[in-house]
Amino acid sequence: MSRIKKFNLPDLGEGLTEGEILAWLVKVGDTIELNQPIVEVETAKAAVEIPAKWGGVVTRIFHEAGTVVEVGHPIIAIDTEPGSPLPDSPAPAPAAAPVSAPAPAAAPAADEAEAGLIGGPAPGGRTAVLVGYGPRTTSATRRPRIGTPTAPTTAATAPTPPPAATEVRPAEPVGPANGAVRTGPVLAKPPVRKLARDLGVDLAAVKGTGPSGSVTREDVHLAVAAPAQKPAPVAASPATAVFDASREQRIPIKGVRKLTAENMVASAFTAPHVTEFLTVDVTRTMKTLEKLRKRREFEGVRISPLLLVAKAVLLAVKRHPMVNSSWSGATGEIVVKDYVNLGIAAATERGLIVPNVKDAGRLTLRELAEALNELVRTAKSGKTPPADMSGGTLSITNVGVFGIDTGTPILPPGESAILAFGAIRPTPWVHKGKIRIREVTTLGLSFDHRIIDGELGSRFLRDIGSFLEDPEGTLLSWT
Amino acid sequence: MAKGESVAGSDIPAGGFVQLLTPDGERVDTVTTADGTTYSVDFTDEEYRGLYRDLVTVRRLDSEAVALQRQGELGIWASLLGQEAAQVGSGRALRPQDMAFPTYREHGVLYCRGIDPIMPFGLFRGVDQGGWDPNEFKFNTYTIVIGSQTLHATGYAMGVTMDGKTGSADGEAVIAYFGDGATSQGEVNESFVWSGVFNAPIVFFCQNNQYAISEPLERQTRVPLYRRAGGYGFPGIRVDGNDVLATYAVTRAALDNARNGQGPTLIEAYTYRMGAHTSSDDPTRYRIASEVEAWKAKDPISRLKAFLSKQKIAKKDFFAEVDAEANKQALDLRERVLAMPDPQPVTLFDNVYPNGSPEIDAQRTAFTEYQASFEGSAH
C-alpha cells in the first residue's frame, strides 16, 4: 500500500527492550538494496549490523548515532518505489509526506508501519505481535468488551495518575476504568486487598490504574488521601508550576552507570578512605620521556606521562607490598598480593570503567606502554572484555587529561589504594634555590585506612613522587 | 593425487582427521586409518555438482534467515555458516530408511532430507511449533534442549533393533546430531553407555564447531572428542567437517556398519562455526579475528569449487546458475516467511491430544467465548 516504509528497531536478541545506534552505514538520499547493511546497533547482548528490509531510497533517518532507541520505534524510512511520482492523495489517509521534507510529523497514517506487519496494526484493531518486537508496553490498547461503554479507552494508555488526585472519589459509582471493565469482581492483588481492608477502603469504589484496570497499592493510598485533599489546589502553586517535569530529564539508571554507582557506594561505605596529596616537579620525568621516545626500543609505541606514573607506582609497590592488598572481612584476613593488576580508570562513552593490566609488575617498560595503550584503546571502543575489568589490585585515575589538578579518588571495591594523577602545568617553582618555571603536577592518593596507616600511605606516595622528580636517579638507587 | 598416510599408533590419519579434499581443492584418493579401514568416494560428475549445489543453497538460505532475524521477522536464528559440508556430507550419506535426530542448527540436513526449507521458520518466527511429520521425512523435529535428542535417537535405535530391521545391507540406521558442548551433557553420555552396551544401530554425529556458545573446546575435553568413544566401547573417528566428501564417506561407512548390526560409531566432524552461536550472541566477545580468518581459508564451498574447476567438472556458467537459483530460492523463502499467518489463539488447544479430551474441549469452548466477548473479534 504505502510506498514509504518505516523500519522499526526489532528485538535483536530474545527479549531486549532497546538498542543503541552505533553508526549509520547509509544516509538520506542513498539508494539501497534489500539486505544491504544499513546500521550498526548495539544491544545488551551484541553489536550487530541490520540489513535493509526493503530496497529503495532512504528518505529519513530518525535517530543519530549514539541514540538509544526503544525496540519497536522507527529508525529509518525507505521509499520502496523511488522515481515513480508520488500518488496524488490516495483516498482516506493524508498523503505521504513529500520525500524531500523530513517533517517531524510526517504523514502519520500513510507511512506508519504497514498493516499486518509486526508492530503494525492488524485487522480487528489489534497490534500484531508475532515475534521480534515483543509485547508492547507503551500503548497496549485492549479491545473493549462488547456491551461496555467505549469512551474512556485511552485511559489504559495513561498510567500517570490524574493531577492532584482530585478525580478520586471513593463514594461515586465506578465508571469503566481503562476501557477494560468492571463487570465482574474488582481486580487487585491480595496484598492490595489486605491494605484496602486495613485502611477501610472499598475496593469497588476505587478507580484502578494498574494493568487491566486492576487496583494498585497507590490507588488505595490515593483513595484514602482524596477526601481531605479535595479542595486543595495543589497543582496551582506557582513554585511547582515553574519547575514542572517538562524541564527535568529522567535518565534510567542502568548499565555502566548503575554498576559504577553500586561500586562507589559499596566502596565509600565499607572502606574508610584517607586521601593525601603531593605536589611534585616532574620536569625530569618529561625529559626522560623525550629520551625514551627517541630510543629504538620504543619505536612505534606511544609514550605518555601515564607510563612513568604507572612505573613509579609499580616500583613503589615493591618497596611497600602492603599497599597492594585487600581486606577480606569474610575470612578475617588481609590478602597481600605478590602481583599487581594495575587498573586504569577510563572514561568511555558508556561511563567509567577500570580495566587492568594483569601482572603489570612483570612487564618491561615497553610492554607496559603497549599494554596501557591497548587497554585504553579497547576501553574507548567499548570492547573491554569482562575479564579485563575484574581482579584489579591497585589503580590509577588520570584526571589530568581533563585539565584537573587532582581529586580524592574512591577506591575500586577490593583495592586498597588508588592514585589520582593531575594535570601537568608549567608552574613557578623553587628549583636549586631559585624560582624557575618547572613542569609540576599534583598526586592524590586514597587508601583504605583499615589496612594502610598514615605512615605507610605517606611513604608510598613520597616514593612515587621521588621517582617522578628524578626517574633515572631513583631507578638506579632502588634497583 | 596424493595418497593419505596413516600414523602408527593412532587410529586416525596424518593431519588428525580423515580428509579427501584439501582446502586447496586437491583430491586425496583414499585414506586408510590405522585399524585398516579405507575411506574414499566414487562420485559421478553430476553427483559432485549436486553436492556443490546443496552447499551453496543451504548457505544462501541460511544467510536469508539471518537477515530476516535482524529485520525483526524471526525471534532467533541459529546459523549453520561454516558447517555446510558437515551437514550436507552426512545428510546425503543417509539412506532413505535411516532416521535422523537433529539439534536446532541442522538446516542443511533438513534440506537433504527433502523437507521444504520453510518448515522450521514457523518455530523461529513463533507462529507454530515448527512441526513436520518426522515419520514422513525420517527427520525428527528440531530439539532445542542440548543433547536430549541423543536419548531419543538411542531409544529409536533400540526400536529398530527390536523390530529386527538391522543385520543386513538394507537395514535401518539412526543418526543423532549434537555439538561439542553437548558432549559434556549427561544425556549424551547416557546415550553412549546405552548404545554401546546394547549395540544400538546408531551413529553419533558430533559437529565440533569449537565453541559451545562462548565456551571453547578446551573447556569441554582434555582429549580429542572422537576418542571418548573408546571408553564406551565403540569406535570413534574424526573427519574434516569442512570436507563434504570425507564427511560423506565416513558417515556412510558408519551408518552401514550400524545397519549391518555392527553397533554405534562416534563421528567427530571437525569444523568451525563462522557466525554467531545464535542471533542473540556476539562472537567477537570471545573469539579473536585471526582464528576466524584462519578458518575462512578452510571454507567448505570454495574448496569444492576449486576442485570442480580444476577437474573441469563445472564451468563458470554452472557456478553462476547455482548462485542465481539459490538466490531465487532465498527470495522465495523470504516472501513465504513474511506471508506466514498469525495463529489464532484458539489453535493453542489443537495439538494437545490426538483424539481430543473433554477437559481440553471445555477449555477451548470457554476460551472461544471469552475471545468472542471482545469487540471486533472475528467470532
PDB file of N, CA, C and O in Angstrom, chain B residues 195-241:
ATOM      1  N   SER B 195      23.905 -47.217  24.147  1.00  0.00           N
ATOM      2  CA  SER B 195      24.115 -47.680  22.778  1.00  0.00           C
ATOM      3  C   SER B 195      25.283 -48.652  22.699  1.00  0.00           C
ATOM      4  O   SER B 195      25.241 -49.630  21.951  1.00  0.00           O
ATOM      5  N   GLY B 196      26.339 -48.355  23.481  1.00  0.00           N
ATOM      6  CA  GLY B 196      27.489 -49.252  23.468  1.00  0.00           C
ATOM      7  C   GLY B 196      27.123 -50.614  24.018  1.00  0.00           C
ATOM      8  O   GLY B 196      27.412 -51.654  23.415  1.00  0.00           O
ATOM      9  N   VAL B 197      26.439 -50.606  25.149  1.00  0.00           N
ATOM     10  CA  VAL B 197      26.103 -51.863  25.812  1.00  0.00           C
ATOM     11  C   VAL B 197      25.134 -52.699  24.969  1.00  0.00           C
ATOM     12  O   VAL B 197      25.278 -53.910  24.844  1.00  0.00           O
ATOM     13  N   PHE B 198      24.162 -52.029  24.346  1.00  0.00           N
ATOM     14  CA  PHE B 198      23.145 -52.773  23.597  1.00  0.00           C
ATOM     15  C   PHE B 198      23.408 -52.799  22.092  1.00  0.00           C
ATOM     16  O   PHE B 198      22.560 -53.216  21.318  1.00  0.00           O
ATOM     17  N   ASN B 199      24.581 -52.313  21.705  1.00  0.00           N
ATOM     18  CA  ASN B 199      24.947 -52.393  20.297  1.00  0.00           C
ATOM     19  C   ASN B 199      23.890 -51.752  19.393  1.00  0.00           C
ATOM     20  O   ASN B 199      23.527 -52.303  18.346  1.00  0.00           O
ATOM     21  N   ALA B 200      23.405 -50.602  19.797  1.00  0.00           N
ATOM     22  CA  ALA B 200      22.322 -49.955  19.049  1.00  0.00           C
ATOM     23  C   ALA B 200      22.807 -49.501  17.668  1.00  0.00           C
ATOM     24  O   ALA B 200      23.955 -49.084  17.516  1.00  0.00           O
ATOM     25  N   PRO B 201      21.934 -49.588  16.673  1.00  0.00           N
ATOM     26  CA  PRO B 201      22.313 -49.187  15.309  1.00  0.00           C
ATOM     27  C   PRO B 201      22.293 -47.669  15.150  1.00  0.00           C
ATOM     28  O   PRO B 201      21.391 -47.104  14.526  1.00  0.00           O
ATOM     29  N   ILE B 202      23.260 -47.007  15.725  1.00  0.00           N
ATOM     30  CA  ILE B 202      23.218 -45.539  15.773  1.00  0.00           C
ATOM     31  C   ILE B 202      24.589 -44.942  15.454  1.00  0.00           C
ATOM     32  O   ILE B 202      25.627 -45.508  15.781  1.00  0.00           O
ATOM     33  N   VAL B 203      24.543 -43.804  14.807  1.00  0.00           N
ATOM     34  CA  VAL B 203      25.757 -43.021  14.565  1.00  0.00           C
ATOM     35  C   VAL B 203      25.623 -41.718  15.347  1.00  0.00           C
ATOM     36  O   VAL B 203      24.642 -40.996  15.182  1.00  0.00           O
ATOM     37  N   PHE B 204      26.577 -41.468  16.221  1.00  0.00           N
ATOM     38  CA  PHE B 204      26.596 -40.205  16.950  1.00  0.00           C
ATOM     39  C   PHE B 204      27.426 -39.225  16.135  1.00  0.00           C
ATOM     40  O   PHE B 204      28.634 -39.412  15.972  1.00  0.00           O
ATOM     41  N   PHE B 205      26.770 -38.224  15.604  1.00  0.00           N
ATOM     42  CA  PHE B 205      27.459 -37.286  14.717  1.00  0.00           C
ATOM     43  C   PHE B 205      27.652 -35.960  15.432  1.00  0.00           C
ATOM     44  O   PHE B 205      26.727 -35.165  15.585  1.00  0.00           O
ATOM     45  N   CYS B 206      28.871 -35.757  15.896  1.00  0.00           N
ATOM     46  CA  CYS B 206      29.193 -34.533  16.652  1.00  0.00           C
ATOM     47  C   CYS B 206      29.825 -33.511  15.718  1.00  0.00           C
ATOM     48  O   CYS B 206      30.897 -33.751  15.160  1.00  0.00           O
ATOM     49  N   GLN B 207      29.141 -32.400  15.521  1.00  0.00           N
ATOM     50  CA  GLN B 207      29.783 -31.302  14.799  1.00  0.00           C
ATOM     51  C   GLN B 207      30.552 -30.483  15.808  1.00  0.00           C
ATOM     52  O   GLN B 207      29.976 -29.709  16.556  1.00  0.00           O
ATOM     53  N   ASN B 208      31.849 -30.722  15.826  1.00  0.00           N
ATOM     54  CA  ASN B 208      32.690 -29.959  16.734  1.00  0.00           C
ATOM     55  C   ASN B 208      32.997 -28.624  16.065  1.00  0.00           C
ATOM     56  O   ASN B 208      33.913 -28.521  15.263  1.00  0.00           O
ATOM     57  N   ASN B 209      32.206 -27.616  16.402  1.00  0.00           N
ATOM     58  CA  ASN B 209      32.440 -26.294  15.793  1.00  0.00           C
ATOM     59  C   ASN B 209      33.258 -25.401  16.715  1.00  0.00           C
ATOM     60  O   ASN B 209      33.295 -24.196  16.564  1.00  0.00           O
ATOM     61  N   GLN B 210      33.911 -26.021  17.676  1.00  0.00           N
ATOM     62  CA  GLN B 210      34.938 -25.398  18.537  1.00  0.00           C
ATOM     63  C   GLN B 210      34.384 -24.561  19.692  1.00  0.00           C
ATOM     64  O   GLN B 210      35.129 -24.237  20.608  1.00  0.00           O
ATOM     65  N   TYR B 211      33.122 -24.211  19.638  1.00  0.00           N
ATOM     66  CA  TYR B 211      32.589 -23.360  20.713  1.00  0.00           C
ATOM     67  C   TYR B 211      31.192 -23.802  21.138  1.00  0.00           C
ATOM     68  O   TYR B 211      30.325 -24.017  20.291  1.00  0.00           O
ATOM     69  N   ALA B 212      31.000 -23.910  22.433  1.00  0.00           N
ATOM     70  CA  ALA B 212      29.670 -24.120  22.987  1.00  0.00           C
ATOM     71  C   ALA B 212      29.189 -22.738  23.453  1.00  0.00           C
ATOM     72  O   ALA B 212      29.521 -22.301  24.537  1.00  0.00           O
ATOM     73  N   ILE B 213      28.469 -22.053  22.583  1.00  0.00           N
ATOM     74  CA  ILE B 213      28.282 -20.614  22.695  1.00  0.00           C
ATOM     75  C   ILE B 213      29.667 -19.985  22.866  1.00  0.00           C
ATOM     76  O   ILE B 213      30.451 -20.024  21.919  1.00  0.00           O
ATOM     77  N   SER B 214      30.009 -19.508  24.047  1.00  0.00           N
ATOM     78  CA  SER B 214      31.297 -18.823  24.199  1.00  0.00           C
ATOM     79  C   SER B 214      32.377 -19.741  24.757  1.00  0.00           C
ATOM     80  O   SER B 214      33.527 -19.350  24.865  1.00  0.00           O
ATOM     81  N   GLU B 215      31.998 -20.953  25.104  1.00  0.00           N
ATOM     82  CA  GLU B 215      32.943 -21.831  25.795  1.00  0.00           C
ATOM     83  C   GLU B 215      33.803 -22.590  24.785  1.00  0.00           C
ATOM     84  O   GLU B 215      33.280 -23.333  23.960  1.00  0.00           O
ATOM     85  N   PRO B 216      35.113 -22.397  24.830  1.00  0.00           N
ATOM     86  CA  PRO B 216      35.953 -23.067  23.832  1.00  0.00           C
ATOM     87  C   PRO B 216      36.105 -24.559  24.116  1.00  0.00           C
ATOM     88  O   PRO B 216      35.850 -25.016  25.243  1.00  0.00           O
ATOM     89  N   LEU B 217      36.563 -25.284  23.097  1.00  0.00           N
ATOM     90  CA  LEU B 217      36.651 -26.735  23.202  1.00  0.00           C
ATOM     91  C   LEU B 217      37.485 -27.185  24.398  1.00  0.00           C
ATOM     92  O   LEU B 217      37.159 -28.191  25.026  1.00  0.00           O
ATOM     93  N   GLU B 218      38.552 -26.440  24.718  1.00  0.00           N
ATOM     94  CA  GLU B 218      39.405 -26.923  25.811  1.00  0.00           C
ATOM     95  C   GLU B 218      38.690 -26.935  27.161  1.00  0.00           C
ATOM     96  O   GLU B 218      39.184 -27.499  28.119  1.00  0.00           O
ATOM     97  N   ARG B 219      37.496 -26.312  27.201  1.00  0.00           N
ATOM     98  CA  ARG B 219      36.725 -26.393  28.445  1.00  0.00           C
ATOM     99  C   ARG B 219      35.787 -27.594  28.437  1.00  0.00           C
ATOM    100  O   ARG B 219      35.075 -27.827  29.405  1.00  0.00           O
ATOM    101  N   GLN B 220      35.734 -28.319  27.314  1.00  0.00           N
ATOM    102  CA  GLN B 220      34.859 -29.493  27.254  1.00  0.00           C
ATOM    103  C   GLN B 220      35.644 -30.773  27.455  1.00  0.00           C
ATOM    104  O   GLN B 220      35.095 -31.761  27.914  1.00  0.00           O
ATOM    105  N   THR B 221      36.890 -30.782  27.029  1.00  0.00           N
ATOM    106  CA  THR B 221      37.579 -32.064  26.978  1.00  0.00           C
ATOM    107  C   THR B 221      39.087 -31.900  27.011  1.00  0.00           C
ATOM    108  O   THR B 221      39.614 -30.892  26.539  1.00  0.00           O
ATOM    109  N   ARG B 222      39.746 -32.911  27.558  1.00  0.00           N
ATOM    110  CA  ARG B 222      41.203 -32.934  27.541  1.00  0.00           C
ATOM    111  C   ARG B 222      41.720 -33.816  26.409  1.00  0.00           C
ATOM    112  O   ARG B 222      42.891 -33.822  26.104  1.00  0.00           O
ATOM    113  N   VAL B 223      40.853 -34.612  25.842  1.00  0.00           N
ATOM    114  CA  VAL B 223      41.266 -35.489  24.736  1.00  0.00           C
ATOM    115  C   VAL B 223      40.403 -35.146  23.537  1.00  0.00           C
ATOM    116  O   VAL B 223      39.318 -34.575  23.687  1.00  0.00           O
ATOM    117  N   PRO B 224      40.877 -35.470  22.333  1.00  0.00           N
ATOM    118  CA  PRO B 224      40.011 -35.245  21.174  1.00  0.00           C
ATOM    119  C   PRO B 224      38.666 -35.943  21.389  1.00  0.00           C
ATOM    120  O   PRO B 224      38.611 -37.065  21.908  1.00  0.00           O
ATOM    121  N   LEU B 225      37.609 -35.285  20.997  1.00  0.00           N
ATOM    122  CA  LEU B 225      36.273 -35.801  21.328  1.00  0.00           C
ATOM    123  C   LEU B 225      36.031 -37.208  20.801  1.00  0.00           C
ATOM    124  O   LEU B 225      35.403 -38.022  21.471  1.00  0.00           O
ATOM    125  N   TYR B 226      36.531 -37.484  19.588  1.00  0.00           N
ATOM    126  CA  TYR B 226      36.229 -38.794  18.992  1.00  0.00           C
ATOM    127  C   TYR B 226      36.771 -39.921  19.848  1.00  0.00           C
ATOM    128  O   TYR B 226      36.262 -41.030  19.832  1.00  0.00           O
ATOM    129  N   ARG B 227      37.818 -39.613  20.652  1.00  0.00           N
ATOM    130  CA  ARG B 227      38.423 -40.665  21.465  1.00  0.00           C
ATOM    131  C   ARG B 227      37.571 -41.034  22.669  1.00  0.00           C
ATOM    132  O   ARG B 227      37.803 -42.051  23.321  1.00  0.00           O
ATOM    133  N   ARG B 228      36.599 -40.196  22.964  1.00  0.00           N
ATOM    134  CA  ARG B 228      35.688 -40.542  24.060  1.00  0.00           C
ATOM    135  C   ARG B 228      35.024 -41.893  23.810  1.00  0.00           C
ATOM    136  O   ARG B 228      34.726 -42.624  24.739  1.00  0.00           O
ATOM    137  N   ALA B 229      34.756 -42.186  22.526  1.00  0.00           N
ATOM    138  CA  ALA B 229      34.012 -43.400  22.192  1.00  0.00           C
ATOM    139  C   ALA B 229      34.677 -44.640  22.770  1.00  0.00           C
ATOM    140  O   ALA B 229      34.009 -45.575  23.203  1.00  0.00           O
ATOM    141  N   GLY B 230      36.017 -44.656  22.775  1.00  0.00           N
ATOM    142  CA  GLY B 230      36.740 -45.822  23.265  1.00  0.00           C
ATOM    143  C   GLY B 230      36.314 -46.222  24.662  1.00  0.00           C
ATOM    144  O   GLY B 230      36.197 -47.406  24.979  1.00  0.00           O
ATOM    145  N   GLY B 231      36.057 -45.232  25.496  1.00  0.00           N
ATOM    146  CA  GLY B 231      35.660 -45.525  26.866  1.00  0.00           C
ATOM    147  C   GLY B 231      34.297 -46.178  26.966  1.00  0.00           C
ATOM    148  O   GLY B 231      33.977 -46.832  27.955  1.00  0.00           O
ATOM    149  N   TYR B 232      33.479 -45.997  25.935  1.00  0.00           N
ATOM    150  CA  TYR B 232      32.136 -46.595  25.941  1.00  0.00           C
ATOM    151  C   TYR B 232      32.095 -47.892  25.131  1.00  0.00           C
ATOM    152  O   TYR B 232      31.067 -48.526  25.037  1.00  0.00           O
ATOM    153  N   GLY B 233      33.233 -48.211  24.525  1.00  0.00           N
ATOM    154  CA  GLY B 233      33.319 -49.496  23.848  1.00  0.00           C
ATOM    155  C   GLY B 233      32.856 -49.501  22.407  1.00  0.00           C
ATOM    156  O   GLY B 233      32.397 -50.521  21.895  1.00  0.00           O
ATOM    157  N   PHE B 234      32.924 -48.381  21.736  1.00  0.00           N
ATOM    158  CA  PHE B 234      32.654 -48.399  20.294  1.00  0.00           C
ATOM    159  C   PHE B 234      33.625 -47.454  19.593  1.00  0.00           C
ATOM    160  O   PHE B 234      34.265 -46.630  20.250  1.00  0.00           O
ATOM    161  N   PRO B 235      33.767 -47.614  18.294  1.00  0.00           N
ATOM    162  CA  PRO B 235      34.791 -46.823  17.611  1.00  0.00           C
ATOM    163  C   PRO B 235      34.426 -45.351  17.473  1.00  0.00           C
ATOM    164  O   PRO B 235      33.259 -44.994  17.370  1.00  0.00           O
ATOM    165  N   GLY B 236      35.456 -44.529  17.468  1.00  0.00           N
ATOM    166  CA  GLY B 236      35.278 -43.098  17.206  1.00  0.00           C
ATOM    167  C   GLY B 236      36.228 -42.689  16.101  1.00  0.00           C
ATOM    168  O   GLY B 236      37.307 -43.254  15.952  1.00  0.00           O
ATOM    169  N   ILE B 237      35.818 -41.720  15.323  1.00  0.00           N
ATOM    170  CA  ILE B 237      36.673 -41.257  14.237  1.00  0.00           C
ATOM    171  C   ILE B 237      36.482 -39.777  14.022  1.00  0.00           C
ATOM    172  O   ILE B 237      35.373 -39.260  14.225  1.00  0.00           O
ATOM    173  N   ARG B 238      37.558 -39.138  13.642  1.00  0.00           N
ATOM    174  CA  ARG B 238      37.460 -37.703  13.366  1.00  0.00           C
ATOM    175  C   ARG B 238      37.566 -37.478  11.851  1.00  0.00           C
ATOM    176  O   ARG B 238      38.416 -38.059  11.195  1.00  0.00           O
ATOM    177  N   VAL B 239      36.698 -36.630  11.363  1.00  0.00           N
ATOM    178  CA  VAL B 239      36.692 -36.327   9.938  1.00  0.00           C
ATOM    179  C   VAL B 239      36.772 -34.807   9.771  1.00  0.00           C
ATOM    180  O   VAL B 239      36.322 -34.058  10.641  1.00  0.00           O
ATOM    181  N   ASP B 240      37.364 -34.403   8.666  1.00  0.00           N
ATOM    182  CA  ASP B 240      37.381 -32.977   8.344  1.00  0.00           C
ATOM    183  C   ASP B 240      35.948 -32.549   8.021  1.00  0.00           C
ATOM    184  O   ASP B 240      35.428 -32.852   6.956  1.00  0.00           O
ATOM    185  N   GLY B 241      35.362 -31.855   8.943  1.00  0.00           N
ATOM    186  CA  GLY B 241      33.955 -31.474   8.775  1.00  0.00           C
ATOM    187  C   GLY B 241      33.742 -30.401   7.723  1.00  0.00           C
ATOM    188  O   GLY B 241      32.608 -30.092   7.381  1.00  0.00           O
TER     189      GLY B 241
END
